[in-house]
C-alpha positions as a LaTeX table, in Angstrom:
\begin{tabular}{lrrr}
\hline
Residue & $x$ (\AA) & $y$ (\AA) & $z$ (\AA) \\
\hline
Unk1 & 110.29 & 110.65 & 121.06 \\
Unk2 & 107.37 & 110.37 & 123.42 \\
Unk3 & 106.68 & 112.84 & 126.22 \\
Unk4 & 105.34 & 110.93 & 129.20 \\
Unk5 & 102.61 & 112.23 & 131.54 \\
Unk6 & 105.22 & 113.18 & 134.15 \\
Unk7 & 107.12 & 115.29 & 131.60 \\
Unk8 & 109.98 & 112.88 & 131.00 \\
Unk9 & 110.95 & 111.97 & 127.45 \\
Unk10 & 111.39 & 108.45 & 126.13 \\
Unk11 & 113.04 & 107.93 & 122.78 \\
Unk12 & 111.63 & 105.33 & 120.41 \\
Unk13 & 113.61 & 102.22 & 119.65 \\
Unk14 & 114.52 & 101.49 & 116.04 \\
Unk15 & 111.97 & 98.63 & 116.09 \\
Unk16 & 109.19 & 100.96 & 117.29 \\
Unk17 & 110.06 & 103.50 & 114.59 \\
Unk18 & 110.09 & 100.77 & 111.92 \\
Unk19 & 106.64 & 99.62 & 113.01 \\
Unk20 & 105.26 & 103.17 & 112.92 \\
Unk21 & 106.58 & 103.45 & 109.34 \\
Unk22 & 104.99 & 100.03 & 108.56 \\
Unk23 & 108.31 & 98.35 & 107.74 \\
Unk24 & 108.31 & 94.60 & 108.35 \\
Unk25 & 110.06 & 93.52 & 111.57 \\
Unk26 & 112.69 & 91.61 & 109.59 \\
Unk27 & 113.68 & 94.67 & 107.51 \\
Unk28 & 117.27 & 95.52 & 108.38 \\
Unk29 & 118.32 & 99.09 & 109.12 \\
Unk30 & 122.08 & 99.46 & 109.59 \\
Unk31 & 124.14 & 102.04 & 111.41 \\
Unk32 & 123.92 & 103.76 & 114.76 \\
Unk33 & 120.61 & 104.61 & 116.43 \\
Unk34 & 120.81 & 108.17 & 115.09 \\
Unk35 & 121.56 & 107.03 & 111.56 \\
Unk36 & 118.74 & 104.46 & 111.68 \\
Unk37 & 116.29 & 107.10 & 112.92 \\
Unk38 & 117.39 & 109.50 & 110.16 \\
Unk39 & 116.78 & 106.82 & 107.54 \\
Unk40 & 113.37 & 105.98 & 109.00 \\
Unk41 & 112.44 & 109.64 & 109.35 \\
Unk42 & 113.20 & 110.24 & 105.67 \\
Unk43 & 111.38 & 107.12 & 104.50 \\
Unk44 & 107.92 & 107.00 & 102.97 \\
Unk45 & 105.78 & 104.60 & 105.03 \\
Unk46 & 105.58 & 101.26 & 103.24 \\
Unk47 & 101.79 & 100.99 & 103.31 \\
Unk48 & 101.37 & 104.58 & 102.11 \\
Unk49 & 103.66 & 103.92 & 99.14 \\
Unk50 & 101.69 & 100.77 & 98.32 \\
Unk51 & 98.33 & 102.56 & 98.46 \\
Unk52 & 99.52 & 105.45 & 96.29 \\
Unk53 & 101.22 & 103.13 & 93.79 \\
Unk54 & 98.12 & 100.95 & 93.53 \\
Unk55 & 95.94 & 104.02 & 93.02 \\
Unk56 & 98.21 & 105.34 & 90.25 \\
Unk57 & 98.25 & 101.92 & 88.56 \\
Unk58 & 94.45 & 101.75 & 88.62 \\
Unk59 & 94.13 & 105.30 & 87.27 \\
Unk60 & 96.54 & 104.54 & 84.42 \\
Unk61 & 94.73 & 101.29 & 83.63 \\
Unk62 & 91.41 & 103.14 & 83.39 \\
Unk63 & 92.80 & 105.86 & 81.14 \\
Unk64 & 94.28 & 103.25 & 78.77 \\
Unk65 & 90.82 & 101.85 & 78.00 \\
\hline
\end{tabular}
């Protein structure tokens, strides 16, 4: 959710939450809004997972030499 300057609260859409988590726009999240937000809230951001995985792969490649 986002608290606006006037104190009101606006809830994110599923699309906004997917973009914050770096999911592609065409990635399908099923279920109600609450279920979709739970899934997105529990997810590891896509780009973070990629960066960590790439770093681990490089570290393992270096230690194999």
